[in-house]
mmCIF file of C-alpha atoms in Angstrom:
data_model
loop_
_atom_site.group_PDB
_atom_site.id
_atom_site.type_symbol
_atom_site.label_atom_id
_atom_site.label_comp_id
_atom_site.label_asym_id
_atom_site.label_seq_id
_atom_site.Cartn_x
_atom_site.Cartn_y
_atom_site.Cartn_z
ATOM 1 C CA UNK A 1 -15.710 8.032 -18.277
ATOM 2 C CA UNK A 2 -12.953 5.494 -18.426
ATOM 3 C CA UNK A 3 -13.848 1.503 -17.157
ATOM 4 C CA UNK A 4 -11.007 0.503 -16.060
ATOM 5 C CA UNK A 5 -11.937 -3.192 -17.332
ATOM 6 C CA UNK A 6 -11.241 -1.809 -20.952
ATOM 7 C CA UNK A 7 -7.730 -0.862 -19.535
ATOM 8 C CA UNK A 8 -7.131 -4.447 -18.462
ATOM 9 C CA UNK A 9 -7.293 -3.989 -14.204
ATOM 10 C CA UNK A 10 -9.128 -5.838 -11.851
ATOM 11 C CA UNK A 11 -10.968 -4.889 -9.257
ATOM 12 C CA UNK A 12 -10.022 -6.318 -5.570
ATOM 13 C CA UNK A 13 -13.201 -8.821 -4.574
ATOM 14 C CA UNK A 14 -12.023 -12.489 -6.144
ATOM 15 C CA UNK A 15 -8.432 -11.913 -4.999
ATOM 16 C CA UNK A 16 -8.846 -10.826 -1.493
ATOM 17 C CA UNK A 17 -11.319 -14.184 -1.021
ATOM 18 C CA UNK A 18 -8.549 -16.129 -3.000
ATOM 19 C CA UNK A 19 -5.980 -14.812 -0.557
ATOM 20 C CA UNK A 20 -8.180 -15.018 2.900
ATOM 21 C CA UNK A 21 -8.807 -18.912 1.795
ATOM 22 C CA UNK A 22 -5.455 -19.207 0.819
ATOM 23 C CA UNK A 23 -3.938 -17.400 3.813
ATOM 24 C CA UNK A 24 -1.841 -14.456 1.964
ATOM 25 C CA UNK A 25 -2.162 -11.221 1.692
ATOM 26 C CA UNK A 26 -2.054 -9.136 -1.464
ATOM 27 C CA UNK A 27 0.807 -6.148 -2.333
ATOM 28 C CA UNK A 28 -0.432 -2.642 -2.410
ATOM 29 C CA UNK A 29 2.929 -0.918 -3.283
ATOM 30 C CA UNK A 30 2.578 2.715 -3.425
ATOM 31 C CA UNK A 31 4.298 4.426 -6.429
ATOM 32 C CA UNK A 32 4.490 8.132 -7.939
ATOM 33 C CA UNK A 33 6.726 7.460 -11.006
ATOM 34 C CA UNK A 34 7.989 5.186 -14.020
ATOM 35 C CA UNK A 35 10.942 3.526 -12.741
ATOM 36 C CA UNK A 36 8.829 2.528 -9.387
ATOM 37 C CA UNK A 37 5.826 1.326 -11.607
ATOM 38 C CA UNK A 38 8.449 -0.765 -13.772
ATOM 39 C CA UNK A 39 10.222 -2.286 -10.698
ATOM 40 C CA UNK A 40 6.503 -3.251 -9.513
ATOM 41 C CA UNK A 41 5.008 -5.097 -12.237
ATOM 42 C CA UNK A 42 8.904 -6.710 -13.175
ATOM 43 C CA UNK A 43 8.895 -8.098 -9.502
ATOM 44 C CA UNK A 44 4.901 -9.462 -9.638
ATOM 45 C CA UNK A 45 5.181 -10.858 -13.434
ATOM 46 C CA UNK A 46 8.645 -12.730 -12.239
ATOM 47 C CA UNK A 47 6.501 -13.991 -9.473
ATOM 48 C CA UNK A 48 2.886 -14.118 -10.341
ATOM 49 C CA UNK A 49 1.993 -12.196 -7.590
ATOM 50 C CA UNK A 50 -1.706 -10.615 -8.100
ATOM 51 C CA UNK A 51 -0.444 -6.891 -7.052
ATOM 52 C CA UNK A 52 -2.306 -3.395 -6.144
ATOM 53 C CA UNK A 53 -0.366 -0.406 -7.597
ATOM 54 C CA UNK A 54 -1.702 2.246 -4.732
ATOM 55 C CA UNK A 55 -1.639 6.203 -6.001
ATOM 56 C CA UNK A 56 -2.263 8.489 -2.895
ATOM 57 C CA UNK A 57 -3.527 11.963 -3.645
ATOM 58 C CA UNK A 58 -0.270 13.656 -3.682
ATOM 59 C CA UNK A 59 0.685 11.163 -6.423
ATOM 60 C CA UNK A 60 -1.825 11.570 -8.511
ATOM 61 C CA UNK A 61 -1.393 15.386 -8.428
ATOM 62 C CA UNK A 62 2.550 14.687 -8.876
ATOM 63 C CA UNK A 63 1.841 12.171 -11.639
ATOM 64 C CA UNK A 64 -1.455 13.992 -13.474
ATOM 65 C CA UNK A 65 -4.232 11.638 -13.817
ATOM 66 C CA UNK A 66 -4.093 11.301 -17.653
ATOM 67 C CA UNK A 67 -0.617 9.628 -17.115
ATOM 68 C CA UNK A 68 -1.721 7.685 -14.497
ATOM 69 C CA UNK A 69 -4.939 6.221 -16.878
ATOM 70 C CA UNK A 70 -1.987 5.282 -19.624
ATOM 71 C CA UNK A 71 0.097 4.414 -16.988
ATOM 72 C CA UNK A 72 -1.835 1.861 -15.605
ATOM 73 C CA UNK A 73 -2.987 0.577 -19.225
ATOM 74 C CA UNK A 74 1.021 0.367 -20.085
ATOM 75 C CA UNK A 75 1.512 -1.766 -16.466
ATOM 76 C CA UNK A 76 -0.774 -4.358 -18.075
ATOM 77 C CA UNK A 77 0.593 -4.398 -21.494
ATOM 78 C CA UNK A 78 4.239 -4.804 -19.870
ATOM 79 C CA UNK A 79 2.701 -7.354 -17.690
ATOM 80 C CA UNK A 80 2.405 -9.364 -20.828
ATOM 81 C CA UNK A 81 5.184 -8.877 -22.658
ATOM 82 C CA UNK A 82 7.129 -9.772 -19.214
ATOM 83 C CA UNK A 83 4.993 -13.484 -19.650
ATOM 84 C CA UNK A 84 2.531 -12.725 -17.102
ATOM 85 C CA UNK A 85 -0.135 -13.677 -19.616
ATOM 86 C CA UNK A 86 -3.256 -12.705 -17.289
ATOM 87 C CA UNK A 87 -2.093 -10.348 -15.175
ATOM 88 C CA UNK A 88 -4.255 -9.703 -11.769
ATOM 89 C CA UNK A 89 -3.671 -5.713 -11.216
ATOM 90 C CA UNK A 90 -5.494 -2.998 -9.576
ATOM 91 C CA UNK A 91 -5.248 0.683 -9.469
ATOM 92 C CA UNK A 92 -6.130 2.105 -6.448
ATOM 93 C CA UNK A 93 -6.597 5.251 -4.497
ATOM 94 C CA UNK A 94 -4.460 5.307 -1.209
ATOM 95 C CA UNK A 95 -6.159 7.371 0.977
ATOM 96 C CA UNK A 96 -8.942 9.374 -0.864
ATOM 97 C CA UNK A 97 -10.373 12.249 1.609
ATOM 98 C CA UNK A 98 -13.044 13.497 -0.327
ATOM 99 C CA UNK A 99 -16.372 12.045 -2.383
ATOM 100 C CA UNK A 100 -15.459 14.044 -5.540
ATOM 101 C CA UNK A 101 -11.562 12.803 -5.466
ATOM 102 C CA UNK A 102 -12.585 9.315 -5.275
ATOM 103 C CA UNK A 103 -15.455 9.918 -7.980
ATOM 104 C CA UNK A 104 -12.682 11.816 -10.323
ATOM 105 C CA UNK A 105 -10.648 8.664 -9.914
ATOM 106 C CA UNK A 106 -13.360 5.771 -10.546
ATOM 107 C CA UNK A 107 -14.252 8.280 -13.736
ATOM 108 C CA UNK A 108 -10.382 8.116 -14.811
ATOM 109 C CA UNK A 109 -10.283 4.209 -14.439
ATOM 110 C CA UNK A 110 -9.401 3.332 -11.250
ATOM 111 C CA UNK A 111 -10.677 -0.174 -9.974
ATOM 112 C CA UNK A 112 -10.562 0.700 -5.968
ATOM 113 C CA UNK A 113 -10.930 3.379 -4.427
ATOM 114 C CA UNK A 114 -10.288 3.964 -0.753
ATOM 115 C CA UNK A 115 -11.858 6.399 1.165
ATOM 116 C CA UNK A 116 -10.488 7.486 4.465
ATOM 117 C CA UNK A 117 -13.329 9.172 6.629
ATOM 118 C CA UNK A 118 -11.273 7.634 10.219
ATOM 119 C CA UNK A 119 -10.843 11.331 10.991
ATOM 120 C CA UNK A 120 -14.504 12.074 11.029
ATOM 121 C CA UNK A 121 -17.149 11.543 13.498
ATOM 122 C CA UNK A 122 -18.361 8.339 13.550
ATOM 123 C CA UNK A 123 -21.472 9.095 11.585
ATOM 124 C CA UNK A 124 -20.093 11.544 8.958
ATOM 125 C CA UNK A 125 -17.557 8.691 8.204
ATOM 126 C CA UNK A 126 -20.331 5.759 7.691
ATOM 127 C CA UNK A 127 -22.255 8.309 5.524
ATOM 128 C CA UNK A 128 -19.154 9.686 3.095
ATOM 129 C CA UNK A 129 -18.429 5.976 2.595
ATOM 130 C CA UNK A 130 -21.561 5.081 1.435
ATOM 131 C CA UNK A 131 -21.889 7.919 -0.082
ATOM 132 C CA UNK A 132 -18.713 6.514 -2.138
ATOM 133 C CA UNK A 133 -19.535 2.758 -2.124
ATOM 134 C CA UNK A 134 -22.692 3.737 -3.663
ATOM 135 C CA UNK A 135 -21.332 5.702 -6.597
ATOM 136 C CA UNK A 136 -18.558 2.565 -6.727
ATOM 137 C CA UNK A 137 -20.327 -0.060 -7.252
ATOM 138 C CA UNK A 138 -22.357 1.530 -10.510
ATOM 139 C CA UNK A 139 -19.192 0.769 -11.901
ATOM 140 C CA UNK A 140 -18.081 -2.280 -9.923
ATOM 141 C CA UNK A 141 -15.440 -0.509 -8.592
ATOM 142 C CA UNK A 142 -14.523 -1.976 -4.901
ATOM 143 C CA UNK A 143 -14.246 0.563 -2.068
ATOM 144 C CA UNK A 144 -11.745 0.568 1.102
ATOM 145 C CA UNK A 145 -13.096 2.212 4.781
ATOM 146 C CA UNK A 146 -11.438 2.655 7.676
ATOM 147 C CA UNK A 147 -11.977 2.780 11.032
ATOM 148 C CA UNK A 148 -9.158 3.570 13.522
ATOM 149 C CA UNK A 149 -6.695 6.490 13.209
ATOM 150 C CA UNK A 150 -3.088 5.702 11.942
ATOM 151 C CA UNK A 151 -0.390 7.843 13.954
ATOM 152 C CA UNK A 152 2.587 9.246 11.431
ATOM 153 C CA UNK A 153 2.819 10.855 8.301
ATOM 154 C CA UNK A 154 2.182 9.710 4.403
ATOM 155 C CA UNK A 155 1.671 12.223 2.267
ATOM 156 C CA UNK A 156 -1.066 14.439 3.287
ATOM 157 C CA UNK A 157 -2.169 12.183 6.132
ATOM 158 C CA UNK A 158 -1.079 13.465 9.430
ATOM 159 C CA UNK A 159 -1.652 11.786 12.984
ATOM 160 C CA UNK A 160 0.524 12.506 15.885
ATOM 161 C CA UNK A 161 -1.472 9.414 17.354
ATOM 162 C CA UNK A 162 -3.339 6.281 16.533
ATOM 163 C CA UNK A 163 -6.188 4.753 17.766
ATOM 164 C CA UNK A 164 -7.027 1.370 18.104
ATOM 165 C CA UNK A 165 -10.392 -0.097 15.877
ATOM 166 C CA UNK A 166 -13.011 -0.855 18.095
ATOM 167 C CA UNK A 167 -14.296 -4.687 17.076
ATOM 168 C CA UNK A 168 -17.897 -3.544 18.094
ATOM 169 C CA UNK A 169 -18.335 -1.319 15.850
ATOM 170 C CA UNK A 170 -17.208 -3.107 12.705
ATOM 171 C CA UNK A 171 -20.006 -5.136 11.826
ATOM 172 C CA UNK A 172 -22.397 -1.590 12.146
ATOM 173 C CA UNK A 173 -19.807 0.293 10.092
ATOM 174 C CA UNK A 174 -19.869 -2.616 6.862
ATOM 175 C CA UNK A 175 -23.484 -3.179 7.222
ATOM 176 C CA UNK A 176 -24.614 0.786 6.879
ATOM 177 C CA UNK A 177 -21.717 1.739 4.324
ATOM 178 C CA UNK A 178 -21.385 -1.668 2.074
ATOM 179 C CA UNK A 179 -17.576 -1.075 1.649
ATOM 180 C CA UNK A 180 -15.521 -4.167 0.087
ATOM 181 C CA UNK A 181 -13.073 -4.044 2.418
ATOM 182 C CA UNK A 182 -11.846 -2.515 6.281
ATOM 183 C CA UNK A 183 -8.667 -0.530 6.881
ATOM 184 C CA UNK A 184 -8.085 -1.057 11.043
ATOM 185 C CA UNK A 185 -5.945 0.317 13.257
ATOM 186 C CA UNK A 186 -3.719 -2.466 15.123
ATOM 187 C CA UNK A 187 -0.463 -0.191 15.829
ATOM 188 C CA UNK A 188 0.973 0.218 12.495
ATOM 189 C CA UNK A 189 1.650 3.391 11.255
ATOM 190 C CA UNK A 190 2.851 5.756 8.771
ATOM 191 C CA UNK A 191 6.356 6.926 7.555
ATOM 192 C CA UNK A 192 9.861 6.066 8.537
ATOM 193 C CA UNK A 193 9.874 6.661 11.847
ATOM 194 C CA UNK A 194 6.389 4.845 12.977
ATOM 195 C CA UNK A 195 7.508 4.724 16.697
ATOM 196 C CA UNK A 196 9.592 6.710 19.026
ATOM 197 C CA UNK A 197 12.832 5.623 20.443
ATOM 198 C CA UNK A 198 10.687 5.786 24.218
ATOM 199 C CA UNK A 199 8.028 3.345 22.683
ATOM 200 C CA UNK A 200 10.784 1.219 21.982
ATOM 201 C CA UNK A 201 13.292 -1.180 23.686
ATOM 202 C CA UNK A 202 16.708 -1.707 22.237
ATOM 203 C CA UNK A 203 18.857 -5.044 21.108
ATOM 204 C CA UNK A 204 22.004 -6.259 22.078
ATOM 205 C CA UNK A 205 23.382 -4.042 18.999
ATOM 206 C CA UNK A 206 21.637 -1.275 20.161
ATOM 207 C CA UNK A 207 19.398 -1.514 17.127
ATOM 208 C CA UNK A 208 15.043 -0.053 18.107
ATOM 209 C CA UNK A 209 12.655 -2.831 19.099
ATOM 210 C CA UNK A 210 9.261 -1.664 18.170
ATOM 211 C CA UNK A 211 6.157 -3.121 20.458
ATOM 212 C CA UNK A 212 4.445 -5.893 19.491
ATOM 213 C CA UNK A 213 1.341 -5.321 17.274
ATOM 214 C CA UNK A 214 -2.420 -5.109 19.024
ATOM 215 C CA UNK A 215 -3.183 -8.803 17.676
ATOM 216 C CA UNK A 216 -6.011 -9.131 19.944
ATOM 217 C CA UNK A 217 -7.972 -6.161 18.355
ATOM 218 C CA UNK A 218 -7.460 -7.822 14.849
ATOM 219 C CA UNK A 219 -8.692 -11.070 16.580
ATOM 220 C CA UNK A 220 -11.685 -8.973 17.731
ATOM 221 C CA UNK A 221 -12.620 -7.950 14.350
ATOM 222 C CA UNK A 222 -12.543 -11.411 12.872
ATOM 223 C CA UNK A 223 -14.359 -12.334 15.156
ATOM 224 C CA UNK A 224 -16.879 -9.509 14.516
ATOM 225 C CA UNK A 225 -16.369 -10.371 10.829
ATOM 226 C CA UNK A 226 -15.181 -13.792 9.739
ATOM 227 C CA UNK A 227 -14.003 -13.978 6.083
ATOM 228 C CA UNK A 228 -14.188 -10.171 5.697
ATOM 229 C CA UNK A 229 -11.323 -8.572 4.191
ATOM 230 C CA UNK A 230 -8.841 -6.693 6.172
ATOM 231 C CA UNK A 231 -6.088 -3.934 5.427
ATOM 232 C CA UNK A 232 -3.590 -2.987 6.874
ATOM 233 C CA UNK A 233 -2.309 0.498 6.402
ATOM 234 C CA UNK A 234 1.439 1.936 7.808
ATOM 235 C CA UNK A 235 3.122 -1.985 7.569
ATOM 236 C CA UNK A 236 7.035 -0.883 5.877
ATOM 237 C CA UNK A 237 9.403 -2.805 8.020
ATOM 238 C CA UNK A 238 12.177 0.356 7.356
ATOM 239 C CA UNK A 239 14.989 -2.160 6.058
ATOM 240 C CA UNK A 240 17.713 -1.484 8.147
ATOM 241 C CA UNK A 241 20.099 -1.914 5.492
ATOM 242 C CA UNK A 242 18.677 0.644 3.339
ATOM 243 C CA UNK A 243 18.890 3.202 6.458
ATOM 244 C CA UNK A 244 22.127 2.163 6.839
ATOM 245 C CA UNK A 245 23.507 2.937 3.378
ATOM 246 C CA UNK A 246 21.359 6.302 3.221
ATOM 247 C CA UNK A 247 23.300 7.075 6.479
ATOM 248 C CA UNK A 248 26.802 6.475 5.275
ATOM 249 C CA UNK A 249 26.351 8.300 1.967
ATOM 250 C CA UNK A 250 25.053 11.894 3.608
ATOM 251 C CA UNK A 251 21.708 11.083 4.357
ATOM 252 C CA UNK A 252 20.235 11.634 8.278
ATOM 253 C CA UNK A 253 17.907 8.962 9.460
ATOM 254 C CA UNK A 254 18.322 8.893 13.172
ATOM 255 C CA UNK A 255 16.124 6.150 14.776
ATOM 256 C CA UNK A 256 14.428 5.001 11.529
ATOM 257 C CA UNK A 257 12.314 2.093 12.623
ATOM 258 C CA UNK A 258 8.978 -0.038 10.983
ATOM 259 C CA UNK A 259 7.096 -3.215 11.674
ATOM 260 C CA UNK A 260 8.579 -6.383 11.922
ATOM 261 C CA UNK A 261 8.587 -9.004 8.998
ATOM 262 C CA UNK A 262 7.337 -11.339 11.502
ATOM 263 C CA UNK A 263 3.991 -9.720 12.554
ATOM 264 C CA UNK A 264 3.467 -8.917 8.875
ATOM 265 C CA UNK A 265 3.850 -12.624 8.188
ATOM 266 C CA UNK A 266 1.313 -13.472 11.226
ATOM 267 C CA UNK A 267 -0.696 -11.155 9.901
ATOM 268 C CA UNK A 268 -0.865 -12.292 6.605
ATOM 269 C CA UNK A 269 -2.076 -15.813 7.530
ATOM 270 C CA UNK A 270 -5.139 -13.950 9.042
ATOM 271 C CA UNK A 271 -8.360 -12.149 7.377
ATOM 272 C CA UNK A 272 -5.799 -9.578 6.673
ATOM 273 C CA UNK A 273 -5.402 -9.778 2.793
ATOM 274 C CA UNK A 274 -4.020 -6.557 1.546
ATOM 275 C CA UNK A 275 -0.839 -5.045 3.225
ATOM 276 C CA UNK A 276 0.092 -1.714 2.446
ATOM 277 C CA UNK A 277 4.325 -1.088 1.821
ATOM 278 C CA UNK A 278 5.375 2.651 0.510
ATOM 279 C CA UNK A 279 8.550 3.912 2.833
ATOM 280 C CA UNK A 280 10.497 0.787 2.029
ATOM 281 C CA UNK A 281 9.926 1.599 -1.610
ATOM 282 C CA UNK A 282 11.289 4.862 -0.825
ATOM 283 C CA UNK A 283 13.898 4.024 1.263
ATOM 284 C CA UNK A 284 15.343 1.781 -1.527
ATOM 285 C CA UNK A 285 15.293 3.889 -4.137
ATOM 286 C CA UNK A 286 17.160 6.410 -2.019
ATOM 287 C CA UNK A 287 19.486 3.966 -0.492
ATOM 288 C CA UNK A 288 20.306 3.296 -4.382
ATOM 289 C CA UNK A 289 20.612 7.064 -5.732
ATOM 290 C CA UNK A 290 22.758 7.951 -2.667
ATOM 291 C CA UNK A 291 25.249 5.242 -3.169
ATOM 292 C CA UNK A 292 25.259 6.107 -7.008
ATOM 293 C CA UNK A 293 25.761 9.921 -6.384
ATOM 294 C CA UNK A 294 28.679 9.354 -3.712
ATOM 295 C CA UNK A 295 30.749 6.903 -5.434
ATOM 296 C CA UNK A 296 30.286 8.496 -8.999
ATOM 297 C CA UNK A 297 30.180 12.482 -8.370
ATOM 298 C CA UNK A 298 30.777 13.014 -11.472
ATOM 299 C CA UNK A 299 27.789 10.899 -13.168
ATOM 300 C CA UNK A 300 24.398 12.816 -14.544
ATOM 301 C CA UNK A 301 22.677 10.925 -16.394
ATOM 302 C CA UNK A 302 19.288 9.770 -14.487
ATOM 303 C CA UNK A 303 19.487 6.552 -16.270
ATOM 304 C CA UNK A 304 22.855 5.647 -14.132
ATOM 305 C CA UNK A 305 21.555 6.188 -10.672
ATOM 306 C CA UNK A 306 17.619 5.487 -11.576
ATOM 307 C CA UNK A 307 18.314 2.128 -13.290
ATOM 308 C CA UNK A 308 20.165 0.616 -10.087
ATOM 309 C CA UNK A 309 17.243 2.659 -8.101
ATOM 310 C CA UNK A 310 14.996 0.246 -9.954
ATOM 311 C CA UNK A 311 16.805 -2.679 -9.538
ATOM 312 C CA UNK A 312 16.476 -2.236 -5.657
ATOM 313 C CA UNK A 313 13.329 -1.915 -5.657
ATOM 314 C CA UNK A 314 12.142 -4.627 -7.638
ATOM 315 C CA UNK A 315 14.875 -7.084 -5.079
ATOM 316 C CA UNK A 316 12.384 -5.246 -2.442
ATOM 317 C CA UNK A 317 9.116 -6.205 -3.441
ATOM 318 C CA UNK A 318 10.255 -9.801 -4.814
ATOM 319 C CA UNK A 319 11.228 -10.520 -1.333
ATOM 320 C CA UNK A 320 8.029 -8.644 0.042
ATOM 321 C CA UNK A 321 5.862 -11.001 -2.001
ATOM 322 C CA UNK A 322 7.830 -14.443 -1.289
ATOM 323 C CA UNK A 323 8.978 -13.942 2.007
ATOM 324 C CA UNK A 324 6.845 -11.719 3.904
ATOM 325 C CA UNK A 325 2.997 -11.903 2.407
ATOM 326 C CA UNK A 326 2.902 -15.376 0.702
ATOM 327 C CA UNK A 327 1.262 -13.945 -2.675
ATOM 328 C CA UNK A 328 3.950 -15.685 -5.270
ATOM 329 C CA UNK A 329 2.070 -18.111 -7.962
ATOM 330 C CA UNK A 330 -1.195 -16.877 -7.040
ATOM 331 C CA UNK A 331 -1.721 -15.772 -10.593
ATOM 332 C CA UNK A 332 -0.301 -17.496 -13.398
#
């Protein structure tokens, strides 16, 4: 059993009331390797941004666990030697599907777990979350639920719809399972492409317009449950310029299209404290090797097209923090 206190992480509770008081949300950046994990914690330190380094099942198996536990340990030593001299970082699960994964990962030091019953019957989710909160909170590890299905495709989580939360059924859901925090569905989604061209209208430069975000459910569940915290899962804004430069050097992104900065920002200001960003990440670090590989065929070494990878990524999440979710100098 590995605490993840004697790794140096925090768990999410004070700094999701610190940011619904202070009217931010928090960064859960996804990541499955070193170069993502540095361009993380360089972009939080520079900013003192508290931050949530997410691991979905898929990267943990792509990762292996016992990297992930030194991984995490190394984040928060970097952390420091960056300046940040009390770093505020979590590692969580993205997405956890079963009661054992989320157990392995609270054993292996993780200070959050999520786990993501939405595709269950309403009953057999509210009992595998408590099921999970319960085994959590031994170890004062905070636990994410959901309620609502995401539409898209992250990882191994597949919808080819979503479907709204229901506000009545959120205070039932928290009371029976005890979970930290509430993943709802508002219209977000996962992957690239989170809406189709028909869902869509289209700009003067012909550029996708995705529909406006179901603010009146999220309204609804504030309602339900004032000064509970809210996530939001599927909320990459898909860069256009980063489509655009993966398009010109060989890549094939037709219609690419995420949420607007705007809604996230709206959002933010809300009970919604923790926003979830992973295909922007991506999309970045592609947008970066791409350009790399077309305009210097003949280069091989990973540091050469990684390093500027990293560099794009950290630009990413700087401006995600400051400009979009409002989390900068939360943490000196």
């Amino acid at each position: 059993m590995v605490n993840y206190k004697e790794l140096g992480l925090v768990n999410t509770r004070e700094m999701f009331a610190k940011a619904i008081k202070g009217g931010y949300a928090i960064p859960a950046f996804n990541f499955n390797n070193m170069e993502q994990l540095q361009a993380i914690i360089m972009a939080a330190a520079e900013t003192k941004s508290p931050v949530i380094l997410q691991v979905s099942k898929g990267a943990r198996n792509y990762a292996n666990q016992t990297l992930l536990r030194y991984m995490a340990e190394g984040a928060v030593a970097y952390a420091k030697e960056l300046g940040w001299e009390k770093p505020e970082i979590v590692l969580h699960l993205d997405h956890g599907d079963s009661f054992e994964l989320c157990k392995s990962c609270i054993d292996m030091g993780f200070s959050s777990v999520m786990i993501d019953g939405s595709h269950l019957p309403y009953d057999e989710n509210v009992a595998l979350t408590k099921k999970v909160v319960e085994y959590a909170h031994q170890f004062d590890v905070t636990v994410e639920g959901e309620l609502g299905v995401l539409a898209g495709v992250e990882d191994e989580v597949v919808a080819d719809h979503h479907t709204y939360t229901r506000p009545e059924e959120v205070v039932d859901f928290t009371t029976k399972t005890g979970c930290d925090s509430l993943a709802i569905s508002i219209g977000t989604s996962h992957g690239a492409y989170k809406f189709t061209p028909a869902q869509c209208t289209r700009n003067a430069e012909g550029r996708l317009v995705p529909p406006p975000l179901a603010f009146d459910v999220l309204e609804g569940v504030e309602k339900e449950l004032p000064g509970f915290p809210i996530v939001l899962h599927g909320s990459s804004s898909v860069p256009q310029e980063e489509v655009d430069t993966i398009n010109k050097f060989g890549g094939n992104l037709p219609d690419a299209i995420g949420i607007p900065e705007e809604e996230l920002r709206k959002a933010a200001k809300s009970a919604v404290c923790k926003i979830n960003i992973d295909s922007d990440s991506r999309l970045a670090m592609t947008a970066a090797i791409r350009q790399v590989m077309a305009e210097k065929p003949a280069e091989f070494d990973p540091r050469k097209y990684l390093g500027p990878a990293r560099d794009n990524m950290k630009k990413l999440y700087i401006h995600k923090i400051v400009n979009v979710l409002g989390s900068d100098g939360k943490a000196v």
